[in-house]
């Protein structure tokens, strides 16, 4: 068995049997009444788990019990930037990660072995379904993330390095180099690595922040370099957003077209992802470039004015729910992203689960004035 798909057990099988059953499902996009019933039962178990172990969550739960069977009291992702709330003893923390925000306070999240291993296994299930686990095929990696450094515990760096386990590495190059006093983007190193990889013959896997991939393509164009043709089987898996570079952001379709034009990687081998340190469920684009919810989570969109669920197609706060997490009461997280939800059949791919589109961060971004951002939020509340 692939080690990334190996069984992992919940902390207490007697209290969390349905959580175990849900997270053991092997089809990442199974959907139907049986899966919905199992999900609701697993959420009931995890709500009881956190209510027994977290005074913070118990107070929320008792004040406003969820009206629907698989819901839980809402916790905004920003809460974890200022508070450390655990449902396990400190000595059971297996991993501590932080969010990758470029300014301000970062979320501090703590994981026991079950939580982080079950999330990793979900990623492996999706990679396996897409045929991206290739133990017999070496690849060259270009990681648009942080070169390892002492005490570096960013969630994005952890994820990108984990993704390197799905195919053996011939070489690994980092775009954000450790200078000994932080990290700096190395565009010339990225260009040089891609040019070497073109002639090496092994497939290339490009992982990480889309902004820095775009900056590399811009640098290649500014240098007058001809397009590259990276070897067949190359793959681009992006994630982490354009943090700190929202004013330079280009559309996803334009970025994908540039990757195909300048690196020779076809569109169906370019995928974006959505995830966060507060909610580690993997959302990975299908071949139609839609972010479908896997079987282990449920997605809804909440009104920016009332926090009530909105119908398909309307824009509001992204709300993510999953019972996988036993270490922190983050089974029902409201993200700082504005998004819209759509039924699975509107995608046109073979997956049947709902999918969502992220429209941007709620609040003020670098390319919006305070007045414009406030006006947009007020419009959503009217």
Short mmCIF file of C-alpha atoms in Angstrom, two decimals:
data_model
loop_
_atom_site.label_atom_id
_atom_site.label_comp_id
_atom_site.label_asym_id
_atom_site.label_seq_id
_atom_site.Cartn_x
_atom_site.Cartn_y
_atom_site.Cartn_z
CA UNK A 1 0.00 0.00 0.00
CA UNK A 2 1.13 3.53 -0.73
CA UNK A 3 2.32 4.92 2.64
CA UNK A 4 0.31 8.10 2.12
CA UNK A 5 -2.89 6.03 1.98
CA UNK A 6 -2.11 3.91 5.04
CA UNK A 7 -4.81 3.61 7.71
CA UNK A 8 -4.82 6.11 10.56
CA UNK A 9 -7.05 5.90 13.62
CA UNK A 10 -9.14 8.51 15.43
CA UNK A 11 -8.05 9.36 18.99
CA UNK A 12 -11.04 7.52 20.50
CA UNK A 13 -12.77 4.90 18.28
CA UNK A 14 -15.65 4.53 20.75
CA UNK A 15 -16.54 8.25 20.58
CA UNK A 16 -15.72 8.93 16.92
CA UNK A 17 -16.70 5.86 14.86
CA UNK A 18 -18.56 7.85 12.18
CA UNK A 19 -15.73 10.37 11.89
CA UNK A 20 -13.42 7.42 11.24
CA UNK A 21 -15.84 5.97 8.69
CA UNK A 22 -16.24 9.26 6.84
CA UNK A 23 -12.52 9.96 6.64
CA UNK A 24 -11.88 6.37 5.48
CA UNK A 25 -14.02 6.87 2.34
CA UNK A 26 -11.75 6.23 -0.65
CA UNK A 27 -13.71 8.02 -3.39
CA UNK A 28 -12.92 11.74 -2.89
CA UNK A 29 -16.09 12.88 -4.65
CA UNK A 30 -18.70 10.31 -3.63
CA UNK A 31 -22.08 11.96 -3.08
CA UNK A 32 -25.58 10.89 -2.26
CA UNK A 33 -28.00 10.31 0.63
CA UNK A 34 -25.74 7.74 2.33
CA UNK A 35 -22.78 10.12 2.34
CA UNK A 36 -24.96 12.97 3.63
CA UNK A 37 -26.26 10.81 6.48
CA UNK A 38 -22.73 9.71 7.39
CA UNK A 39 -21.50 13.31 7.29
CA UNK A 40 -24.29 14.47 9.64
CA UNK A 41 -23.50 11.67 12.09
CA UNK A 42 -19.80 12.49 12.02
CA UNK A 43 -20.53 16.17 12.67
CA UNK A 44 -22.67 15.25 15.68
CA UNK A 45 -19.75 13.23 17.06
CA UNK A 46 -17.17 15.96 16.55
CA UNK A 47 -19.44 18.64 18.04
CA UNK A 48 -19.82 16.51 21.17
CA UNK A 49 -16.05 15.87 21.21
CA UNK A 50 -15.18 19.58 21.23
CA UNK A 51 -18.01 20.53 23.61
CA UNK A 52 -16.55 18.08 26.15
CA UNK A 53 -12.97 19.32 25.74
CA UNK A 54 -13.08 23.01 24.87
CA UNK A 55 -14.78 25.50 27.24
CA UNK A 56 -14.73 28.02 24.37
CA UNK A 57 -16.64 25.74 22.02
CA UNK A 58 -18.95 24.50 24.78
CA UNK A 59 -20.09 28.07 25.45
CA UNK A 60 -20.82 28.63 21.76
CA UNK A 61 -22.59 25.31 21.40
CA UNK A 62 -24.81 25.78 24.42
CA UNK A 63 -25.71 29.36 23.47
CA UNK A 64 -26.70 28.50 19.90
CA UNK A 65 -27.10 24.80 19.12
CA UNK A 66 -26.93 24.17 15.36
CA UNK A 67 -30.28 24.18 13.61
CA UNK A 68 -29.19 21.65 10.98
CA UNK A 69 -27.72 18.25 11.79
CA UNK A 70 -24.28 18.77 10.25
CA UNK A 71 -23.81 22.39 11.28
CA UNK A 72 -21.80 23.77 14.17
CA UNK A 73 -21.46 27.24 15.68
CA UNK A 74 -19.57 29.55 13.33
CA UNK A 75 -15.98 30.49 14.12
CA UNK A 76 -14.26 33.05 11.91
CA UNK A 77 -10.80 32.12 10.68
CA UNK A 78 -9.48 35.40 12.11
CA UNK A 79 -10.32 34.14 15.61
CA UNK A 80 -7.31 31.83 15.40
CA UNK A 81 -5.02 34.80 14.77
CA UNK A 82 -5.46 35.98 18.35
CA UNK A 83 -6.47 32.90 20.31
CA UNK A 84 -5.03 29.46 20.90
CA UNK A 85 -7.92 27.12 21.62
CA UNK A 86 -7.18 23.42 21.88
CA UNK A 87 -9.34 20.36 22.48
CA UNK A 88 -6.35 18.15 23.28
CA UNK A 89 -3.56 18.32 25.86
CA UNK A 90 -0.49 20.25 24.74
CA UNK A 91 1.58 17.10 24.89
CA UNK A 92 -0.62 15.53 22.18
CA UNK A 93 0.20 18.29 19.66
CA UNK A 94 2.03 16.61 16.80
CA UNK A 95 2.42 19.67 14.54
CA UNK A 96 2.17 23.46 14.88
CA UNK A 97 1.62 25.50 11.71
CA UNK A 98 0.92 29.16 10.95
CA UNK A 99 -0.91 30.92 8.15
CA UNK A 100 1.14 32.64 5.45
CA UNK A 101 -0.19 36.19 5.66
CA UNK A 102 2.42 38.77 4.74
CA UNK A 103 1.38 41.29 7.38
CA UNK A 104 -0.32 41.26 10.76
CA UNK A 105 -0.98 38.45 13.16
CA UNK A 106 -0.86 34.91 11.78
CA UNK A 107 -3.19 32.07 12.67
CA UNK A 108 -1.67 29.55 15.04
CA UNK A 109 -3.03 26.05 14.45
CA UNK A 110 -2.24 22.87 16.31
CA UNK A 111 -2.69 19.33 15.05
CA UNK A 112 -2.67 15.94 16.68
CA UNK A 113 -1.45 12.97 14.67
CA UNK A 114 -4.95 11.93 13.57
CA UNK A 115 -5.90 15.37 12.25
CA UNK A 116 -2.81 16.05 10.15
CA UNK A 117 -2.52 12.48 8.88
CA UNK A 118 -6.17 12.31 7.88
CA UNK A 119 -5.84 15.62 5.99
CA UNK A 120 -2.71 14.36 4.23
CA UNK A 121 -4.51 11.16 3.28
CA UNK A 122 -7.28 13.22 1.70
CA UNK A 123 -4.72 14.97 -0.49
CA UNK A 124 -3.26 11.60 -1.44
CA UNK A 125 -6.70 10.26 -2.37
CA UNK A 126 -7.26 13.17 -4.76
CA UNK A 127 -3.76 12.88 -6.25
CA UNK A 128 -4.30 9.15 -6.70
CA UNK A 129 -7.62 9.74 -8.47
CA UNK A 130 -5.91 12.14 -10.88
CA UNK A 131 -3.03 9.75 -11.55
CA UNK A 132 -0.47 12.08 -9.96
CA UNK A 133 1.13 9.55 -7.61
CA UNK A 134 4.03 8.15 -9.64
CA UNK A 135 6.48 6.27 -7.40
CA UNK A 136 8.40 4.93 -10.41
CA UNK A 137 8.83 8.27 -12.21
CA UNK A 138 11.39 10.80 -11.00
CA UNK A 139 10.47 14.45 -11.47
CA UNK A 140 12.19 17.81 -11.15
CA UNK A 141 10.49 20.15 -8.68
CA UNK A 142 10.30 23.93 -8.75
CA UNK A 143 8.64 25.05 -5.55
CA UNK A 144 7.21 28.56 -5.47
CA UNK A 145 7.37 28.49 -1.69
CA UNK A 146 9.86 28.90 1.11
CA UNK A 147 13.20 27.16 1.17
CA UNK A 148 13.47 25.25 4.48
CA UNK A 149 14.87 27.23 7.37
CA UNK A 150 15.11 26.65 11.13
CA UNK A 151 11.79 27.19 12.92
CA UNK A 152 9.91 27.72 9.62
CA UNK A 153 6.39 26.43 10.31
CA UNK A 154 4.29 28.05 7.59
CA UNK A 155 1.41 25.89 6.43
CA UNK A 156 2.10 26.57 2.75
CA UNK A 157 5.72 25.43 3.04
CA UNK A 158 4.64 22.28 4.87
CA UNK A 159 2.05 21.47 2.19
CA UNK A 160 4.36 22.03 -0.78
CA UNK A 161 7.08 19.88 0.71
CA UNK A 162 4.51 17.15 1.44
CA UNK A 163 3.38 17.21 -2.21
CA UNK A 164 6.92 16.30 -3.19
CA UNK A 165 6.33 12.86 -1.66
CA UNK A 166 4.01 11.75 -4.48
CA UNK A 167 6.82 11.39 -7.03
CA UNK A 168 10.52 10.86 -6.28
CA UNK A 169 12.60 14.00 -6.64
CA UNK A 170 15.47 14.20 -9.09
CA UNK A 171 16.11 17.79 -8.02
CA UNK A 172 14.24 20.35 -5.92
CA UNK A 173 14.60 24.10 -6.49
CA UNK A 174 13.00 26.82 -4.36
CA UNK A 175 11.81 30.20 -5.60
CA UNK A 176 11.82 31.86 -2.17
CA UNK A 177 15.40 31.40 -1.03
CA UNK A 178 16.54 31.39 2.56
CA UNK A 179 18.94 34.32 2.95
CA UNK A 180 19.73 33.62 6.59
CA UNK A 181 17.64 36.66 7.47
CA UNK A 182 14.33 35.77 5.89
CA UNK A 183 13.39 34.74 2.36
CA UNK A 184 13.78 36.50 -1.00
CA UNK A 185 12.33 35.68 -4.40
CA UNK A 186 15.01 34.52 -6.88
CA UNK A 187 13.59 35.03 -10.39
CA UNK A 188 16.86 34.35 -12.20
CA UNK A 189 17.27 31.09 -10.30
CA UNK A 190 13.74 30.07 -11.35
CA UNK A 191 14.41 30.85 -15.01
CA UNK A 192 17.70 28.95 -14.92
CA UNK A 193 16.03 25.94 -13.29
CA UNK A 194 13.26 25.81 -15.90
CA UNK A 195 15.79 25.99 -18.74
CA UNK A 196 17.77 23.11 -17.21
CA UNK A 197 14.62 21.09 -16.69
CA UNK A 198 13.62 21.46 -20.34
CA UNK A 199 16.66 19.49 -21.48
CA UNK A 200 16.77 17.04 -18.57
CA UNK A 201 13.96 14.83 -19.85
CA UNK A 202 12.18 14.20 -16.54
CA UNK A 203 8.71 15.67 -15.99
CA UNK A 204 8.57 18.90 -14.00
CA UNK A 205 6.26 19.65 -11.09
CA UNK A 206 5.70 23.31 -10.29
CA UNK A 207 4.02 23.88 -6.93
CA UNK A 208 3.14 26.93 -4.84
CA UNK A 209 2.24 30.60 -5.04
CA UNK A 210 0.85 31.67 -8.46
CA UNK A 211 2.19 35.22 -8.15
CA UNK A 212 5.82 34.11 -8.27
CA UNK A 213 5.21 31.78 -11.21
CA UNK A 214 3.71 34.75 -13.05
CA UNK A 215 6.70 36.93 -12.13
CA UNK A 216 9.00 34.23 -13.56
CA UNK A 217 7.07 34.20 -16.84
CA UNK A 218 7.26 37.99 -16.97
CA UNK A 219 11.02 37.85 -16.38
CA UNK A 220 11.43 35.30 -19.19
CA UNK A 221 9.51 37.59 -21.53
CA UNK A 222 11.52 40.65 -20.45
CA UNK A 223 14.74 38.71 -21.12
CA UNK A 224 13.56 37.87 -24.62
CA UNK A 225 13.73 34.12 -23.99
CA UNK A 226 11.89 31.83 -26.40
CA UNK A 227 9.13 29.59 -25.03
CA UNK A 228 10.21 26.40 -23.29
CA UNK A 229 8.73 22.95 -23.84
CA UNK A 230 8.91 21.15 -20.55
CA UNK A 231 8.83 17.34 -20.77
CA UNK A 232 5.57 15.46 -21.21
CA UNK A 233 3.87 14.67 -17.92
CA UNK A 234 4.81 17.96 -16.30
CA UNK A 235 2.30 19.32 -13.81
CA UNK A 236 1.47 22.67 -12.19
CA UNK A 237 -0.40 22.70 -8.86
CA UNK A 238 -0.85 26.23 -7.50
CA UNK A 239 -1.95 27.34 -4.06
CA UNK A 240 -1.64 30.06 -1.47
CA UNK A 241 -3.11 32.89 -3.53
CA UNK A 242 -1.45 36.20 -4.42
CA UNK A 243 -0.75 37.29 -0.84
CA UNK A 244 1.03 40.64 -0.82
CA UNK A 245 0.73 40.99 -4.61
CA UNK A 246 -2.99 41.57 -5.19
CA UNK A 247 -2.22 44.72 -7.18
CA UNK A 248 -0.33 42.63 -9.79
CA UNK A 249 -2.82 39.79 -10.02
CA UNK A 250 -3.97 38.58 -13.42
CA UNK A 251 -6.94 36.36 -14.22
CA UNK A 252 -6.66 32.61 -13.85
CA UNK A 253 -7.40 31.96 -17.53
CA UNK A 254 -4.70 34.42 -18.56
CA UNK A 255 -2.16 32.84 -16.21
CA UNK A 256 -2.93 29.33 -17.45
CA UNK A 257 -2.61 30.48 -21.06
CA UNK A 258 0.78 32.02 -20.27
CA UNK A 259 1.98 28.77 -18.67
CA UNK A 260 0.93 26.80 -21.74
CA UNK A 261 2.48 29.34 -24.11
CA UNK A 262 5.80 29.78 -22.31
CA UNK A 263 6.32 26.39 -20.65
CA UNK A 264 4.41 24.03 -22.95
CA UNK A 265 2.24 22.53 -20.18
CA UNK A 266 -1.35 21.85 -21.38
CA UNK A 267 -4.29 23.37 -19.54
CA UNK A 268 -5.54 20.10 -18.05
CA UNK A 269 -2.17 19.73 -16.29
CA UNK A 270 -2.50 23.12 -14.60
CA UNK A 271 -4.62 23.14 -11.45
CA UNK A 272 -5.29 25.69 -8.75
CA UNK A 273 -6.14 24.73 -5.20
CA UNK A 274 -7.81 26.29 -2.19
CA UNK A 275 -6.92 25.55 1.39
CA UNK A 276 -5.96 27.17 4.64
CA UNK A 277 -4.18 26.32 7.82
CA UNK A 278 -7.49 26.80 9.66
CA UNK A 279 -9.26 24.26 7.41
CA UNK A 280 -6.87 21.72 5.89
CA UNK A 281 -9.36 19.93 3.65
CA UNK A 282 -7.93 19.93 0.09
CA UNK A 283 -9.94 21.68 -2.64
CA UNK A 284 -8.23 20.92 -5.96
CA UNK A 285 -9.55 21.97 -9.35
CA UNK A 286 -11.11 19.41 -11.67
CA UNK A 287 -10.05 19.36 -15.31
CA UNK A 288 -12.66 22.07 -15.96
CA UNK A 289 -10.89 24.21 -13.33
CA UNK A 290 -13.67 24.16 -10.73
CA UNK A 291 -13.04 23.78 -6.99
CA UNK A 292 -15.31 20.87 -6.02
CA UNK A 293 -15.99 19.98 -2.39
CA UNK A 294 -14.67 16.53 -1.54
CA UNK A 295 -16.80 14.01 0.31
CA UNK A 296 -15.16 14.91 3.64
CA UNK A 297 -16.47 18.51 3.68
CA UNK A 298 -19.50 20.67 3.00
CA UNK A 299 -19.42 24.22 1.62
CA UNK A 300 -21.96 27.00 1.97
CA UNK A 301 -22.05 30.73 1.31
CA UNK A 302 -23.21 33.11 4.03
CA UNK A 303 -24.75 36.55 3.70
CA UNK A 304 -22.32 39.32 4.61
CA UNK A 305 -25.16 41.03 6.43
CA UNK A 306 -27.01 38.25 8.27
CA UNK A 307 -24.68 35.23 8.06
CA UNK A 308 -27.65 33.23 6.77
CA UNK A 309 -26.94 30.67 4.00
CA UNK A 310 -27.36 32.03 0.49
CA UNK A 311 -28.70 30.17 -2.57
CA UNK A 312 -26.53 28.93 -5.40
CA UNK A 313 -24.87 31.64 -7.44
CA UNK A 314 -24.94 34.44 -4.86
CA UNK A 315 -21.77 35.92 -3.37
CA UNK A 316 -21.01 35.98 0.34
CA UNK A 317 -18.61 34.66 2.95
CA UNK A 318 -17.13 31.23 2.28
CA UNK A 319 -18.16 28.78 5.01
CA UNK A 320 -16.32 25.44 5.27
CA UNK A 321 -17.44 22.51 7.42
CA UNK A 322 -15.69 19.20 8.17
CA UNK A 323 -15.60 16.85 11.18
CA UNK A 324 -12.04 15.64 10.52
CA UNK A 325 -10.34 17.90 13.11
CA UNK A 326 -10.07 16.71 16.73
CA UNK A 327 -7.27 19.02 17.92
CA UNK A 328 -8.98 22.44 17.61
CA UNK A 329 -12.70 23.36 17.39
CA UNK A 330 -12.36 24.44 13.76
CA UNK A 331 -14.96 22.13 12.27
CA UNK A 332 -17.09 25.08 11.07
CA UNK A 333 -14.97 27.99 9.82
CA UNK A 334 -16.06 31.23 8.14
CA UNK A 335 -13.25 32.34 5.86
CA UNK A 336 -12.24 35.88 4.98
CA UNK A 337 -13.01 35.15 1.32
CA UNK A 338 -16.01 36.13 -0.78
CA UNK A 339 -17.23 33.22 -2.92
CA UNK A 340 -20.23 31.73 -4.69
CA UNK A 341 -21.44 28.12 -4.68
CA UNK A 342 -22.70 26.18 -7.69
CA UNK A 343 -24.33 22.75 -8.17
CA UNK A 344 -22.10 19.97 -9.40
CA UNK A 345 -23.98 19.45 -12.66
CA UNK A 346 -23.24 23.02 -13.78
CA UNK A 347 -19.53 22.21 -14.10
CA UNK A 348 -19.74 19.68 -16.91
CA UNK A 349 -16.99 17.44 -15.53
CA UNK A 350 -17.53 13.95 -14.16
CA UNK A 351 -17.60 15.04 -10.50
CA UNK A 352 -21.01 15.40 -8.89
CA UNK A 353 -20.26 17.50 -5.81
CA UNK A 354 -20.92 21.23 -5.45
CA UNK A 355 -18.14 23.60 -6.48
CA UNK A 356 -17.28 27.16 -5.55
CA UNK A 357 -15.59 30.19 -7.06
CA UNK A 358 -13.52 32.55 -4.93
CA UNK A 359 -14.12 36.19 -5.88
CA UNK A 360 -11.56 37.78 -3.57
CA UNK A 361 -10.87 38.65 0.01
CA UNK A 362 -13.51 40.42 2.04
CA UNK A 363 -12.37 43.84 3.29
CA UNK A 364 -9.50 45.98 2.12
CA UNK A 365 -6.95 44.75 -0.42
CA UNK A 366 -3.89 46.54 -1.66
CA UNK A 367 -5.53 47.55 -4.93
CA UNK A 368 -8.72 48.94 -3.37
CA UNK A 369 -9.27 52.05 -1.37
CA UNK A 370 -10.88 51.83 2.05
CA UNK A 371 -13.93 53.62 0.68
CA UNK A 372 -14.41 51.19 -2.22
CA UNK A 373 -13.95 48.14 0.00
CA UNK A 374 -16.41 49.50 2.56
CA UNK A 375 -18.91 50.33 -0.17
CA UNK A 376 -18.75 46.77 -1.51
CA UNK A 377 -19.40 45.30 1.92
CA UNK A 378 -22.26 47.72 2.55
CA UNK A 379 -23.80 46.72 -0.78
CA UNK A 380 -23.70 43.09 0.32
CA UNK A 381 -25.52 44.00 3.54
CA UNK A 382 -28.33 45.90 1.86
#
